[in-house]
mmCIF file of N, CA and C in Angstrom:
data_model
loop_
_atom_site.group_PDB
_atom_site.id
_atom_site.type_symbol
_atom_site.label_atom_id
_atom_site.label_comp_id
_atom_site.label_asym_id
_atom_site.label_seq_id
_atom_site.Cartn_x
_atom_site.Cartn_y
_atom_site.Cartn_z
ATOM 1 N N MET A 1 -18.599 -27.666 -23.872
ATOM 2 C CA MET A 1 -19.630 -27.259 -23.941
ATOM 3 C C MET A 1 -19.617 -25.446 -23.385
ATOM 4 N N GLN A 2 -19.656 -24.854 -23.895
ATOM 5 C CA GLN A 2 -19.475 -23.598 -23.884
ATOM 6 C C GLN A 2 -20.353 -23.044 -22.607
ATOM 7 N N GLY A 3 -19.206 -21.836 -21.749
ATOM 8 C CA GLY A 3 -19.579 -21.211 -20.785
ATOM 9 C C GLY A 3 -21.294 -20.338 -21.025
ATOM 10 N N TRP A 4 -21.450 -19.541 -21.937
ATOM 11 C CA TRP A 4 -23.159 -19.783 -22.821
ATOM 12 C C TRP A 4 -23.894 -20.374 -22.596
ATOM 13 N N GLN A 5 -23.707 -21.623 -23.212
ATOM 14 C CA GLN A 5 -24.763 -22.699 -22.650
ATOM 15 C C GLN A 5 -25.382 -22.652 -20.784
ATOM 16 N N LEU A 6 -23.834 -23.534 -21.222
ATOM 17 C CA LEU A 6 -24.531 -23.558 -18.995
ATOM 18 C C LEU A 6 -25.260 -22.250 -18.374
ATOM 19 N N GLN A 7 -24.550 -20.917 -18.905
ATOM 20 C CA GLN A 7 -25.483 -19.847 -17.893
ATOM 21 C C GLN A 7 -26.471 -20.102 -18.784
ATOM 22 N N GLU A 8 -27.387 -20.677 -20.650
ATOM 23 C CA GLU A 8 -28.502 -20.746 -20.628
ATOM 24 C C GLU A 8 -28.915 -22.069 -19.446
ATOM 25 N N ILE A 9 -28.212 -23.097 -19.696
ATOM 26 C CA ILE A 9 -28.974 -23.793 -18.401
ATOM 27 C C ILE A 9 -29.731 -23.564 -17.392
ATOM 28 N N ILE A 10 -28.577 -22.722 -16.610
ATOM 29 C CA ILE A 10 -29.087 -22.394 -15.109
ATOM 30 C C ILE A 10 -30.200 -21.730 -15.351
ATOM 31 N N ALA A 11 -30.070 -20.468 -16.147
ATOM 32 C CA ALA A 11 -31.512 -19.344 -16.452
ATOM 33 C C ALA A 11 -32.807 -20.165 -16.611
ATOM 34 N N GLY A 12 -32.330 -21.343 -17.701
ATOM 35 C CA GLY A 12 -33.888 -22.053 -17.894
ATOM 36 C C GLY A 12 -34.067 -22.795 -16.427
ATOM 37 N N ASN A 13 -33.285 -23.485 -16.345
ATOM 38 C CA ASN A 13 -33.813 -23.987 -14.380
ATOM 39 C C ASN A 13 -34.353 -23.629 -13.395
ATOM 40 N N ILE A 14 -33.973 -22.302 -13.783
ATOM 41 C CA ILE A 14 -34.642 -21.358 -12.771
ATOM 42 C C ILE A 14 -35.752 -20.413 -13.013
ATOM 43 N N ARG A 15 -35.643 -20.611 -13.847
ATOM 44 C CA ARG A 15 -36.979 -19.554 -14.456
ATOM 45 C C ARG A 15 -38.521 -21.088 -14.424
ATOM 46 N N ARG A 16 -37.303 -22.141 -14.914
ATOM 47 C CA ARG A 16 -38.629 -23.652 -15.180
ATOM 48 C C ARG A 16 -39.187 -23.320 -12.961
ATOM 49 N N VAL A 17 -38.060 -23.769 -12.288
ATOM 50 C CA VAL A 17 -38.555 -23.945 -11.772
ATOM 51 C C VAL A 17 -39.489 -22.779 -10.802
ATOM 52 N N ARG A 18 -39.302 -21.818 -11.094
ATOM 53 C CA ARG A 18 -39.635 -20.434 -9.987
ATOM 54 C C ARG A 18 -40.984 -20.887 -10.601
ATOM 55 N N LYS A 19 -41.793 -21.078 -11.896
ATOM 56 C CA LYS A 19 -43.143 -20.523 -12.107
ATOM 57 C C LYS A 19 -43.751 -21.684 -11.990
ATOM 58 N N GLU A 20 -42.546 -23.382 -10.825
ATOM 59 C CA GLU A 20 -43.535 -24.577 -10.297
ATOM 60 C C GLU A 20 -43.438 -23.863 -9.035
ATOM 61 N N MET A 21 -43.358 -23.756 -8.713
ATOM 62 C CA MET A 21 -43.422 -23.360 -7.334
ATOM 63 C C MET A 21 -44.357 -21.954 -6.715
ATOM 64 N N GLY A 22 -44.312 -21.116 -8.475
ATOM 65 C CA GLY A 22 -45.389 -20.162 -8.294
ATOM 66 C C GLY A 22 -45.385 -18.245 -8.220
ATOM 67 N N PHE A 23 -42.987 -18.848 -7.762
ATOM 68 C CA PHE A 23 -43.285 -17.322 -7.087
ATOM 69 C C PHE A 23 -43.049 -16.896 -8.922
ATOM 70 N N THR A 24 -43.201 -15.269 -8.760
ATOM 71 C CA THR A 24 -42.249 -14.306 -9.381
ATOM 72 C C THR A 24 -41.255 -13.684 -9.518
ATOM 73 N N GLN A 25 -40.810 -12.952 -10.502
ATOM 74 C CA GLN A 25 -38.800 -12.790 -10.446
ATOM 75 C C GLN A 25 -39.542 -11.846 -9.157
ATOM 76 N N ALA A 26 -40.218 -11.048 -8.846
ATOM 77 C CA ALA A 26 -39.563 -10.165 -8.139
ATOM 78 C C ALA A 26 -39.234 -10.688 -6.346
ATOM 79 N N GLU A 27 -40.684 -11.877 -6.306
ATOM 80 C CA GLU A 27 -40.517 -12.421 -4.794
ATOM 81 C C GLU A 27 -39.455 -13.327 -5.307
ATOM 82 N N LEU A 28 -38.746 -13.890 -5.943
ATOM 83 C CA LEU A 28 -37.479 -15.070 -6.080
ATOM 84 C C LEU A 28 -36.789 -14.223 -5.479
ATOM 85 N N ALA A 29 -36.667 -12.772 -6.027
ATOM 86 C CA ALA A 29 -35.713 -12.249 -5.783
ATOM 87 C C ALA A 29 -35.381 -11.645 -4.656
ATOM 88 N N GLU A 30 -37.020 -11.026 -3.805
ATOM 89 C CA GLU A 30 -36.547 -11.123 -2.447
ATOM 90 C C GLU A 30 -36.420 -12.281 -1.242
ATOM 91 N N ASN A 31 -36.517 -13.181 -2.138
ATOM 92 C CA ASN A 31 -36.354 -14.191 -1.073
ATOM 93 C C ASN A 31 -35.194 -14.585 -1.421
ATOM 94 N N ALA A 32 -34.755 -13.741 -2.234
ATOM 95 C CA ALA A 32 -32.984 -14.389 -2.474
ATOM 96 C C ALA A 32 -32.265 -13.648 -1.617
ATOM 97 N N GLY A 33 -33.010 -12.149 -1.738
ATOM 98 C CA GLY A 33 -31.768 -11.255 -1.131
ATOM 99 C C GLY A 33 -30.594 -9.975 -2.014
ATOM 100 N N ILE A 34 -31.119 -10.432 -3.287
ATOM 101 C CA ILE A 34 -31.742 -9.640 -4.529
ATOM 102 C C ILE A 34 -31.922 -8.844 -5.779
ATOM 103 N N SER A 35 -31.702 -8.054 -5.918
ATOM 104 C CA SER A 35 -32.727 -7.084 -6.513
ATOM 105 C C SER A 35 -33.374 -7.867 -7.899
ATOM 106 N N SER A 36 -34.490 -7.077 -8.064
ATOM 107 C CA SER A 36 -35.564 -8.157 -8.937
ATOM 108 C C SER A 36 -34.918 -7.654 -10.695
ATOM 109 N N GLY A 37 -34.224 -6.848 -10.918
ATOM 110 C CA GLY A 37 -33.499 -6.747 -11.894
ATOM 111 C C GLY A 37 -32.265 -7.726 -12.296
ATOM 112 N N TYR A 38 -31.278 -7.787 -11.291
ATOM 113 C CA TYR A 38 -30.614 -8.905 -11.440
ATOM 114 C C TYR A 38 -31.692 -10.767 -11.045
ATOM 115 N N MET A 39 -32.459 -10.502 -10.830
ATOM 116 C CA MET A 39 -33.261 -11.702 -11.136
ATOM 117 C C MET A 39 -32.983 -11.838 -12.465
ATOM 118 N N CYS A 40 -33.650 -10.410 -13.087
ATOM 119 C CA CYS A 40 -34.365 -10.818 -14.518
ATOM 120 C C CYS A 40 -32.808 -11.506 -15.444
ATOM 121 N N ASP A 41 -31.888 -10.459 -15.370
ATOM 122 C CA ASP A 41 -30.483 -10.941 -16.024
ATOM 123 C C ASP A 41 -30.587 -11.604 -16.048
ATOM 124 N N ILE A 42 -30.008 -12.659 -14.554
ATOM 125 C CA ILE A 42 -30.381 -14.083 -14.898
ATOM 126 C C ILE A 42 -30.976 -15.276 -15.299
ATOM 127 N N GLU A 43 -32.065 -14.916 -15.275
ATOM 128 C CA GLU A 43 -33.127 -15.333 -15.698
ATOM 129 C C GLU A 43 -32.799 -15.064 -18.127
ATOM 130 N N ARG A 44 -32.464 -14.423 -17.861
ATOM 131 C CA ARG A 44 -32.242 -14.430 -19.693
ATOM 132 C C ARG A 44 -30.394 -14.013 -20.196
ATOM 133 N N SER A 45 -29.465 -14.740 -18.872
ATOM 134 C CA SER A 45 -28.802 -14.798 -19.223
ATOM 135 C C SER A 45 -28.101 -13.809 -19.664
ATOM 136 N N ARG A 46 -28.367 -12.565 -19.312
ATOM 137 C CA ARG A 46 -27.179 -11.747 -19.659
ATOM 138 C C ARG A 46 -26.285 -11.348 -18.143
ATOM 139 N N ARG A 47 -26.638 -11.189 -16.724
ATOM 140 C CA ARG A 47 -25.026 -12.235 -15.940
ATOM 141 C C ARG A 47 -25.290 -13.833 -14.897
ATOM 142 N N TRP A 48 -23.637 -13.816 -15.234
ATOM 143 C CA TRP A 48 -24.029 -14.637 -14.476
ATOM 144 C C TRP A 48 -24.377 -14.722 -12.805
ATOM 145 N N PRO A 49 -25.038 -15.239 -11.880
ATOM 146 C CA PRO A 49 -24.888 -15.162 -10.955
ATOM 147 C C PRO A 49 -24.248 -16.120 -10.543
ATOM 148 N N SER A 50 -23.555 -15.258 -9.041
ATOM 149 C CA SER A 50 -21.741 -15.826 -8.506
ATOM 150 C C SER A 50 -22.430 -17.602 -7.841
ATOM 151 N N ALA A 51 -21.863 -17.462 -7.243
ATOM 152 C CA ALA A 51 -21.665 -18.923 -6.845
ATOM 153 C C ALA A 51 -22.156 -18.984 -5.421
ATOM 154 N N ASP A 52 -22.924 -18.110 -4.385
ATOM 155 C CA ASP A 52 -23.273 -17.326 -2.742
ATOM 156 C C ASP A 52 -24.971 -17.012 -3.846
ATOM 157 N N ILE A 53 -24.705 -16.817 -4.383
ATOM 158 C CA ILE A 53 -26.504 -16.173 -5.669
ATOM 159 C C ILE A 53 -27.231 -17.944 -5.436
ATOM 160 N N ILE A 54 -26.221 -18.820 -6.700
ATOM 161 C CA ILE A 54 -26.495 -20.203 -6.807
ATOM 162 C C ILE A 54 -27.640 -20.800 -5.709
ATOM 163 N N THR A 55 -26.581 -20.494 -4.826
ATOM 164 C CA THR A 55 -27.303 -20.926 -3.421
ATOM 165 C C THR A 55 -27.913 -20.451 -2.947
ATOM 166 N N ARG A 56 -28.928 -19.603 -2.620
ATOM 167 C CA ARG A 56 -29.254 -19.146 -2.427
ATOM 168 C C ARG A 56 -30.653 -19.213 -2.397
ATOM 169 N N LEU A 57 -30.009 -18.721 -4.435
ATOM 170 C CA LEU A 57 -31.971 -19.630 -5.562
ATOM 171 C C LEU A 57 -32.112 -20.541 -5.147
ATOM 172 N N ALA A 58 -30.878 -21.809 -4.515
ATOM 173 C CA ALA A 58 -31.386 -22.951 -4.830
ATOM 174 C C ALA A 58 -32.562 -23.190 -3.413
ATOM 175 N N GLU A 59 -31.539 -22.301 -2.293
ATOM 176 C CA GLU A 59 -32.386 -23.093 -1.003
ATOM 177 C C GLU A 59 -33.355 -22.812 -0.727
ATOM 178 N N VAL A 60 -34.098 -21.211 -1.888
ATOM 179 C CA VAL A 60 -35.671 -20.543 -2.033
ATOM 180 C C VAL A 60 -35.914 -21.256 -2.238
ATOM 181 N N LEU A 61 -35.543 -22.492 -4.057
ATOM 182 C CA LEU A 61 -36.172 -23.085 -4.885
ATOM 183 C C LEU A 61 -36.630 -24.438 -4.379
ATOM 184 N N LYS A 62 -36.102 -24.697 -3.158
ATOM 185 C CA LYS A 62 -35.303 -25.857 -2.658
ATOM 186 C C LYS A 62 -35.040 -26.960 -2.991
ATOM 187 N N MET A 63 -34.158 -26.561 -3.852
ATOM 188 C CA MET A 63 -32.955 -28.031 -3.812
ATOM 189 C C MET A 63 -31.905 -27.641 -3.760
ATOM 190 N N ASP A 64 -31.004 -28.587 -4.769
ATOM 191 C CA ASP A 64 -29.465 -28.874 -4.163
ATOM 192 C C ASP A 64 -29.233 -27.620 -5.061
ATOM 193 N N PRO A 65 -27.800 -26.601 -5.155
ATOM 194 C CA PRO A 65 -27.408 -25.763 -5.880
ATOM 195 C C PRO A 65 -26.719 -26.786 -7.218
ATOM 196 N N PHE A 66 -26.420 -27.947 -7.386
ATOM 197 C CA PHE A 66 -26.253 -28.377 -8.837
ATOM 198 C C PHE A 66 -27.235 -28.656 -9.672
ATOM 199 N N GLN A 67 -27.941 -29.640 -8.450
ATOM 200 C CA GLN A 67 -28.776 -29.423 -9.511
ATOM 201 C C GLN A 67 -29.671 -28.327 -10.919
ATOM 202 N N LEU A 68 -28.839 -26.839 -10.510
ATOM 203 C CA LEU A 68 -29.296 -25.450 -11.174
ATOM 204 C C LEU A 68 -28.345 -25.836 -12.173
ATOM 205 N N LEU A 69 -27.526 -26.650 -12.695
ATOM 206 C CA LEU A 69 -25.988 -27.172 -13.404
ATOM 207 C C LEU A 69 -26.242 -27.604 -14.012
ATOM 208 N N LEU A 70 -27.766 -28.981 -14.136
ATOM 209 C CA LEU A 70 -27.969 -30.762 -15.184
ATOM 210 C C LEU A 70 -29.216 -29.393 -16.693
ATOM 211 N N PRO A 71 -28.555 -29.843 -16.934
ATOM 212 C CA PRO A 71 -29.644 -29.989 -18.068
ATOM 213 C C PRO A 71 -30.953 -31.143 -17.634
ATOM 214 N N THR A 72 -32.027 -29.876 -18.181
ATOM 215 C CA THR A 72 -33.428 -30.993 -18.714
ATOM 216 C C THR A 72 -33.461 -31.092 -19.353
ATOM 217 N N GLU A 73 -34.545 -32.867 -19.065
ATOM 218 C CA GLU A 73 -35.184 -33.550 -20.730
ATOM 219 C C GLU A 73 -34.761 -32.699 -21.640
ATOM 220 N N ASP A 74 -36.177 -31.594 -21.755
ATOM 221 C CA ASP A 74 -35.804 -30.558 -22.948
ATOM 222 C C ASP A 74 -35.387 -30.119 -23.615
ATOM 223 N N SER A 75 -33.796 -29.871 -21.919
ATOM 224 C CA SER A 75 -33.080 -28.634 -23.744
ATOM 225 C C SER A 75 -31.831 -29.579 -24.860
ATOM 226 N N PRO A 76 -31.789 -28.966 -24.843
ATOM 227 C CA PRO A 76 -30.917 -29.066 -26.126
ATOM 228 C C PRO A 76 -29.723 -30.074 -25.925
ATOM 229 N N TYR A 77 -29.232 -29.700 -24.508
ATOM 230 C CA TYR A 77 -27.959 -29.962 -24.118
ATOM 231 C C TYR A 77 -28.010 -31.037 -23.637
ATOM 232 N N PHE A 78 -29.403 -32.202 -22.748
ATOM 233 C CA PHE A 78 -29.860 -32.977 -22.142
ATOM 234 C C PHE A 78 -29.215 -34.435 -23.865
ATOM 235 N N ASP A 79 -29.642 -34.406 -24.777
ATOM 236 C CA ASP A 79 -29.148 -35.180 -25.539
ATOM 237 C C ASP A 79 -27.604 -35.190 -25.774
ATOM 238 N N ARG A 80 -26.634 -34.083 -25.424
ATOM 239 C CA ARG A 80 -25.660 -34.928 -26.216
ATOM 240 C C ARG A 80 -24.254 -35.831 -23.866
ATOM 241 N N HIS A 81 -25.324 -34.782 -23.294
ATOM 242 C CA HIS A 81 -25.237 -35.272 -22.365
ATOM 243 C C HIS A 81 -25.134 -36.964 -21.898
ATOM 244 N N ARG A 82 -26.901 -36.896 -22.480
ATOM 245 C CA ARG A 82 -26.569 -38.395 -22.812
ATOM 246 C C ARG A 82 -26.070 -39.564 -22.943
ATOM 247 N N THR A 83 -25.944 -38.599 -24.331
ATOM 248 C CA THR A 83 -24.474 -39.621 -25.264
ATOM 249 C C THR A 83 -23.989 -40.115 -25.288
ATOM 250 N N LEU A 84 -23.489 -38.907 -24.680
ATOM 251 C CA LEU A 84 -21.640 -38.782 -23.360
ATOM 252 C C LEU A 84 -21.555 -39.639 -22.266
ATOM 253 N N THR A 85 -23.006 -39.296 -21.778
ATOM 254 C CA THR A 85 -22.807 -41.097 -20.042
ATOM 255 C C THR A 85 -23.165 -42.112 -20.768
ATOM 256 N N SER A 86 -23.614 -42.407 -21.817
ATOM 257 C CA SER A 86 -23.593 -43.696 -22.030
ATOM 258 C C SER A 86 -22.296 -44.858 -22.944
ATOM 259 N N PHE A 87 -22.193 -43.560 -23.606
ATOM 260 C CA PHE A 87 -20.792 -44.216 -24.590
ATOM 261 C C PHE A 87 -19.052 -44.033 -23.650
ATOM 262 N N SER A 88 -19.783 -43.103 -22.383
ATOM 263 C CA SER A 88 -18.901 -43.478 -21.049
ATOM 264 C C SER A 88 -18.820 -44.955 -20.544
ATOM 265 N N ARG A 89 -20.591 -45.278 -20.543
ATOM 266 C CA ARG A 89 -20.925 -46.513 -19.329
ATOM 267 C C ARG A 89 -19.995 -47.796 -20.135
ATOM 268 N N GLN A 90 -20.044 -47.228 -21.948
ATOM 269 C CA GLN A 90 -20.506 -48.525 -22.602
ATOM 270 C C GLN A 90 -18.291 -48.492 -23.173
ATOM 271 N N VAL A 91 -17.523 -48.085 -22.917
ATOM 272 C CA VAL A 91 -16.134 -47.853 -23.262
ATOM 273 C C VAL A 91 -15.682 -48.381 -21.625
ATOM 274 N N LYS A 92 -16.314 -48.070 -20.255
ATOM 275 C CA LYS A 92 -15.938 -48.783 -19.345
ATOM 276 C C LYS A 92 -16.572 -50.564 -19.117
ATOM 277 N N GLU A 93 -17.373 -51.194 -20.172
ATOM 278 C CA GLU A 93 -18.020 -52.057 -19.460
ATOM 279 C C GLU A 93 -16.541 -52.783 -20.908
ATOM 280 N N ALA A 94 -16.608 -52.529 -21.603
ATOM 281 C CA ALA A 94 -15.387 -53.418 -23.540
ATOM 282 C C ALA A 94 -14.283 -52.909 -22.173
ATOM 283 N N PHE A 95 -14.102 -51.901 -21.447
ATOM 284 C CA PHE A 95 -12.372 -52.125 -21.133
ATOM 285 C C PHE A 95 -12.349 -53.204 -19.575
ATOM 286 N N GLU A 96 -13.107 -53.217 -18.724
ATOM 287 C CA GLU A 96 -13.140 -54.106 -17.878
ATOM 288 C C GLU A 96 -13.854 -55.485 -18.369
ATOM 289 N N GLU A 97 -14.388 -55.980 -19.432
ATOM 290 C CA GLU A 97 -14.713 -56.731 -19.870
ATOM 291 C C GLU A 97 -13.310 -57.738 -21.137
ATOM 292 N N LYS A 98 -12.527 -56.424 -21.300
ATOM 293 C CA LYS A 98 -10.769 -57.241 -22.308
ATOM 294 C C LYS A 98 -9.766 -56.996 -20.746
ATOM 295 N N MET A 99 -10.005 -56.261 -19.604
ATOM 296 C CA MET A 99 -8.852 -56.493 -18.820
ATOM 297 C C MET A 99 -9.327 -58.389 -18.320
ATOM 298 N N SER A 100 -10.461 -58.440 -18.023
ATOM 299 C CA SER A 100 -10.665 -59.288 -17.049
ATOM 300 C C SER A 100 -10.008 -60.931 -18.457
ATOM 301 N N GLU A 101 -10.348 -60.490 -19.507
ATOM 302 C CA GLU A 101 -10.313 -61.357 -20.627
ATOM 303 C C GLU A 101 -8.513 -61.691 -20.486
ATOM 304 N N VAL A 102 -7.522 -60.338 -20.877
ATOM 305 C CA VAL A 102 -6.624 -60.670 -20.443
ATOM 306 C C VAL A 102 -6.012 -61.126 -19.144
ATOM 307 N N PHE A 103 -6.244 -60.705 -18.537
ATOM 308 C CA PHE A 103 -5.660 -61.752 -17.196
ATOM 309 C C PHE A 103 -6.021 -63.046 -17.012
ATOM 310 N N ASP A 104 -7.694 -63.731 -17.834
ATOM 311 C CA ASP A 104 -7.558 -65.001 -17.741
ATOM 312 C C ASP A 104 -6.812 -65.764 -17.888
ATOM 313 N N ASN A 105 -6.087 -65.332 -19.539
ATOM 314 C CA ASN A 105 -5.609 -65.613 -20.447
ATOM 315 C C ASN A 105 -3.972 -65.455 -20.069
ATOM 316 N N MET A 106 -3.948 -64.103 -19.471
ATOM 317 C CA MET A 106 -2.266 -64.209 -18.369
ATOM 318 C C MET A 106 -2.965 -65.650 -17.912
ATOM 319 N N MET A 107 -2.526 -65.253 -17.152
ATOM 320 C CA MET A 107 -2.739 -67.199 -15.850
ATOM 321 C C MET A 107 -3.372 -67.856 -15.652
ATOM 322 N N GLN A 108 -4.308 -68.470 -17.284
ATOM 323 C CA GLN A 108 -3.942 -70.034 -17.735
ATOM 324 C C GLN A 108 -3.688 -70.498 -17.882
ATOM 325 N N PRO A 109 -1.797 -69.977 -18.368
ATOM 326 C CA PRO A 109 -0.078 -71.605 -18.127
ATOM 327 C C PRO A 109 -0.491 -71.937 -16.147
ATOM 328 N N TYR A 110 -0.941 -70.821 -15.488
ATOM 329 C CA TYR A 110 -0.433 -71.572 -14.278
ATOM 330 C C TYR A 110 -1.339 -72.197 -13.668
ATOM 331 N N GLY A 111 -2.787 -72.511 -14.102
ATOM 332 C CA GLY A 111 -3.367 -73.030 -12.972
ATOM 333 C C GLY A 111 -4.525 -72.291 -12.864
ATOM 334 N N PRO A 112 -5.277 -73.816 -11.965
ATOM 335 C CA PRO A 112 -6.245 -72.650 -10.963
ATOM 336 C C PRO A 112 -4.683 -72.198 -9.702
ATOM 337 N N ILE A 113 -5.070 -71.274 -9.026
ATOM 338 C CA ILE A 113 -4.889 -70.872 -8.357
ATOM 339 C C ILE A 113 -4.777 -71.509 -6.673
ATOM 340 N N ARG A 114 -6.082 -71.671 -6.473
ATOM 341 C CA ARG A 114 -6.250 -72.674 -5.051
ATOM 342 C C ARG A 114 -6.544 -73.485 -6.113
ATOM 343 N N LYS A 115 -6.186 -75.089 -4.478
ATOM 344 C CA LYS A 115 -6.872 -76.570 -5.467
ATOM 345 C C LYS A 115 -8.316 -76.606 -5.242
ATOM 346 N N GLU A 116 -9.090 -76.103 -4.175
ATOM 347 C CA GLU A 116 -10.972 -75.573 -3.881
ATOM 348 C C GLU A 116 -11.132 -76.251 -5.688
ATOM 349 N N GLU A 117 -10.273 -74.689 -6.468
ATOM 350 C CA GLU A 117 -11.192 -74.537 -8.271
ATOM 351 C C GLU A 117 -10.530 -76.370 -8.560
ATOM 352 N N GLU A 118 -9.446 -76.786 -8.745
ATOM 353 C CA GLU A 118 -9.456 -77.617 -9.526
ATOM 354 C C GLU A 118 -11.093 -78.336 -9.988
ATOM 355 N N SER A 119 -11.583 -79.442 -8.107
ATOM 356 C CA SER A 119 -12.352 -80.241 -8.303
ATOM 357 C C SER A 119 -14.175 -79.514 -9.065
ATOM 358 N N GLY A 120 -13.612 -77.808 -7.688
ATOM 359 C CA GLY A 120 -14.430 -77.184 -7.704
ATOM 360 C C GLY A 120 -16.376 -77.061 -7.370
ATOM 361 N N ASP A 121 -16.135 -79.206 -5.827
ATOM 362 C CA ASP A 121 -17.193 -79.467 -4.946
ATOM 363 C C ASP A 121 -16.094 -78.951 -3.755
ATOM 364 N N LYS A 122 -14.954 -79.017 -3.418
ATOM 365 C CA LYS A 122 -14.921 -79.298 -2.409
ATOM 366 C C LYS A 122 -15.539 -76.979 -1.590
ATOM 367 N N GLU A 123 -15.281 -77.666 -0.431
ATOM 368 C CA GLU A 123 -15.931 -76.636 0.629
ATOM 369 C C GLU A 123 -14.588 -76.437 1.109
ATOM 370 N N PRO A 124 -13.838 -75.318 1.549
ATOM 371 C CA PRO A 124 -13.133 -74.945 2.310
ATOM 372 C C PRO A 124 -13.220 -74.998 3.599
ATOM 373 N N PRO A 125 -11.863 -75.359 3.929
ATOM 374 C CA PRO A 125 -11.841 -75.991 5.928
ATOM 375 C C PRO A 125 -13.051 -74.911 6.624
ATOM 376 N N GLU A 126 -13.502 -75.695 7.750
ATOM 377 C CA GLU A 126 -13.439 -74.899 8.403
ATOM 378 C C GLU A 126 -12.411 -74.308 9.409
ATOM 379 N N ASP A 127 -13.541 -73.939 10.596
ATOM 380 C CA ASP A 127 -12.943 -72.595 11.591
ATOM 381 C C ASP A 127 -12.341 -73.588 12.666
ATOM 382 N N LYS A 128 -11.483 -73.584 13.241
ATOM 383 C CA LYS A 128 -11.467 -74.479 14.944
ATOM 384 C C LYS A 128 -11.143 -73.890 15.584
ATOM 385 N N ASP A 129 -11.803 -72.870 15.609
ATOM 386 C CA ASP A 129 -11.702 -71.615 16.952
ATOM 387 C C ASP A 129 -12.602 -71.717 17.558
#
């Protein structure tokens, strides 16, 4: 993802939540302690908000700052995010399955690790304490 794409995501999220909450740009800017011109530039992706400004905007919008960085479902970047997340999950599951298979094959010549595993019906010894 390019920097300008992240900037568009931040701008879109601020605009969407601001409208959902019924704020004008000027009202949100005032509540966050920034100028309305700066707020306009942020929403139009012309200026980057600092981490401090993102935190203040998120506080006014009653959300966690990281949420302003996440693509929404209607964002063109969301599909890429979902695809990569799904692929990552599939790779992890395949890796774990293969490692389990390799370990089982490697340990097979040595037989069961504990005697209880041989019969399968024995219970572990009781504690005498």
